[in-house]
Amino acid sequence: QVQLVESGGGLVQTGGSLRLSCAASGTIFSINAMGWYRQAPGAQRELVAVHTVTGSTVYGDSVKGRFTISRDNGKNTVHLQMDSLAPEDTGVYYCAAEKFGTSWYNDGMEYWGKGTLVTVSS
């Protein structure tokens, strides 16, 4: 019912910046929170940032102070501004959305994009 399409990934040097975007389409009224997760090669998927239904934000410890999530609710679009990038930020970044009536924290995100690759060179 919900499709998420990420954009903005690419190659950047250490200390550089990238801005990711995610557009939701389909049955968008079923979406509550939206956020970003990432997965480095051989590593587990980890939380990057979540924008909750109340407008608050949650960040993973590794990106706190460097990344900023924002959301355009009218257009069902979420952005991730990534600054001071480091090689350890390299990975596939996935946009995710919480299904109405569920908890992203307890139940996990329901909808996922295909991901966009971010590579930070040293």
Short mmCIF file of C-alpha atoms in Angstrom, two decimals:
data_model
loop_
_atom_site.label_atom_id
_atom_site.label_comp_id
_atom_site.label_asym_id
_atom_site.label_seq_id
_atom_site.Cartn_x
_atom_site.Cartn_y
_atom_site.Cartn_z
CA GLN A 1 0.00 0.00 0.00
CA VAL A 2 2.88 2.36 0.76
CA GLN A 3 5.91 2.89 -1.41
CA LEU A 4 9.03 4.68 -0.25
CA VAL A 5 11.62 5.97 -2.67
CA GLU A 6 14.97 7.28 -1.45
CA SER A 7 17.28 9.63 -3.28
CA GLY A 8 20.42 11.61 -2.63
CA GLY A 9 22.95 8.90 -1.93
CA GLY A 10 26.38 8.98 -3.46
CA LEU A 11 30.06 9.41 -2.80
CA VAL A 12 31.43 12.05 -0.50
CA GLN A 13 34.75 12.75 1.17
CA THR A 14 35.32 12.64 4.90
CA GLY A 15 33.94 15.79 6.48
CA GLY A 16 31.52 16.38 3.65
CA SER A 17 27.75 16.48 3.59
CA LEU A 18 24.88 14.75 1.85
CA ARG A 19 21.15 15.24 1.97
CA LEU A 20 18.90 12.24 1.55
CA SER A 21 15.24 12.45 0.67
CA CYS A 22 12.43 9.95 0.84
CA ALA A 23 9.07 10.33 -0.83
CA ALA A 24 6.10 8.25 0.25
CA SER A 25 3.27 7.33 -2.05
CA GLY A 26 0.29 5.04 -2.04
CA THR A 27 -1.94 4.75 1.00
CA ILE A 28 -0.09 7.51 2.77
CA PHE A 29 -2.76 8.12 5.38
CA SER A 30 -1.63 4.89 7.00
CA ILE A 31 1.80 6.36 7.79
CA ASN A 32 2.75 7.67 11.21
CA ALA A 33 6.43 8.02 12.04
CA MET A 34 9.08 8.05 9.34
CA GLY A 35 12.77 7.56 9.67
CA TRP A 36 16.08 6.36 8.40
CA TYR A 37 18.08 3.24 9.09
CA ARG A 38 21.38 2.14 7.68
CA GLN A 39 23.32 -1.05 7.19
CA ALA A 40 27.04 -1.26 6.69
CA PRO A 41 28.55 -4.29 4.95
CA GLY A 42 28.54 -7.25 7.32
CA ALA A 43 26.81 -5.27 10.05
CA GLN A 44 23.33 -5.20 11.49
CA ARG A 45 20.82 -2.60 10.48
CA GLU A 46 20.86 0.31 12.87
CA LEU A 47 18.68 3.26 13.64
CA VAL A 48 19.83 6.57 12.21
CA ALA A 49 16.95 8.91 12.91
CA VAL A 50 13.19 8.85 13.38
CA HIS A 51 10.67 11.65 13.07
CA THR A 52 7.72 10.81 15.28
CA VAL A 53 4.07 11.67 14.79
CA THR A 54 4.36 14.44 17.39
CA GLY A 55 7.22 16.07 15.54
CA SER A 56 9.94 14.99 17.91
CA THR A 57 13.09 13.33 16.69
CA VAL A 58 15.17 10.38 17.80
CA TYR A 59 18.76 9.84 16.72
CA GLY A 60 21.15 6.98 16.94
CA ASP A 61 24.07 7.67 19.23
CA SER A 62 26.59 7.46 16.42
CA VAL A 63 24.99 10.27 14.41
CA LYS A 64 23.74 12.56 17.16
CA GLY A 65 24.88 16.11 16.54
CA ARG A 66 25.87 15.42 12.94
CA PHE A 67 22.65 14.34 11.24
CA THR A 68 19.32 16.13 11.15
CA ILE A 69 16.00 14.62 10.15
CA SER A 70 13.11 16.73 8.94
CA ARG A 71 9.71 15.99 7.51
CA ASP A 72 7.30 17.64 5.18
CA ASN A 73 4.03 16.13 6.33
CA GLY A 74 1.98 17.72 3.60
CA LYS A 75 4.11 16.08 0.93
CA ASN A 76 4.89 12.95 2.95
CA THR A 77 8.56 13.51 2.44
CA VAL A 78 11.34 13.02 4.95
CA HIS A 79 14.89 14.31 4.65
CA LEU A 80 18.15 13.45 6.30
CA GLN A 81 20.83 16.10 6.34
CA MET A 82 24.17 14.43 6.99
CA ASP A 83 27.10 16.60 7.98
CA SER A 84 30.65 15.84 9.10
CA LEU A 85 30.52 12.50 7.38
CA ALA A 86 33.07 9.86 8.25
CA PRO A 87 33.96 6.52 6.65
CA GLU A 88 32.01 4.68 9.34
CA ASP A 89 28.87 6.32 7.97
CA THR A 90 29.23 4.28 4.80
CA GLY A 91 26.34 1.96 4.13
CA VAL A 92 22.96 1.54 2.56
CA TYR A 93 20.47 3.99 3.97
CA TYR A 94 16.86 2.88 4.10
CA CYS A 95 13.83 5.04 4.47
CA ALA A 96 11.16 3.52 6.68
CA ALA A 97 7.64 4.35 7.76
CA GLU A 98 5.52 3.29 10.69
CA LYS A 99 2.13 1.80 9.96
CA PHE A 100 -0.79 3.47 11.63
CA GLY A 101 -1.73 1.59 14.77
CA THR A 102 1.73 0.15 15.36
CA SER A 103 4.82 1.25 17.26
CA TRP A 104 8.09 1.71 15.43
CA TYR A 105 9.95 1.37 18.69
CA ASN A 106 8.28 -1.84 19.85
CA ASP A 107 7.08 -3.39 16.60
CA GLY A 108 9.49 -1.96 14.08
CA MET A 109 8.80 -0.07 10.90
CA GLU A 110 6.30 -1.58 8.51
CA TYR A 111 7.25 0.00 5.20
CA TRP A 112 10.71 0.16 3.71
CA GLY A 113 12.36 1.68 0.71
CA LYS A 114 14.91 -0.16 -1.38
CA GLY A 115 17.76 1.91 0.01
CA THR A 116 20.31 4.35 -1.29
CA LEU A 117 24.05 3.83 -1.01
CA VAL A 118 26.19 6.34 0.84
CA THR A 119 29.94 5.97 0.54
CA VAL A 120 32.31 8.16 2.51
CA SER A 121 35.89 8.05 1.34
CA SER A 122 38.82 8.47 3.69
#
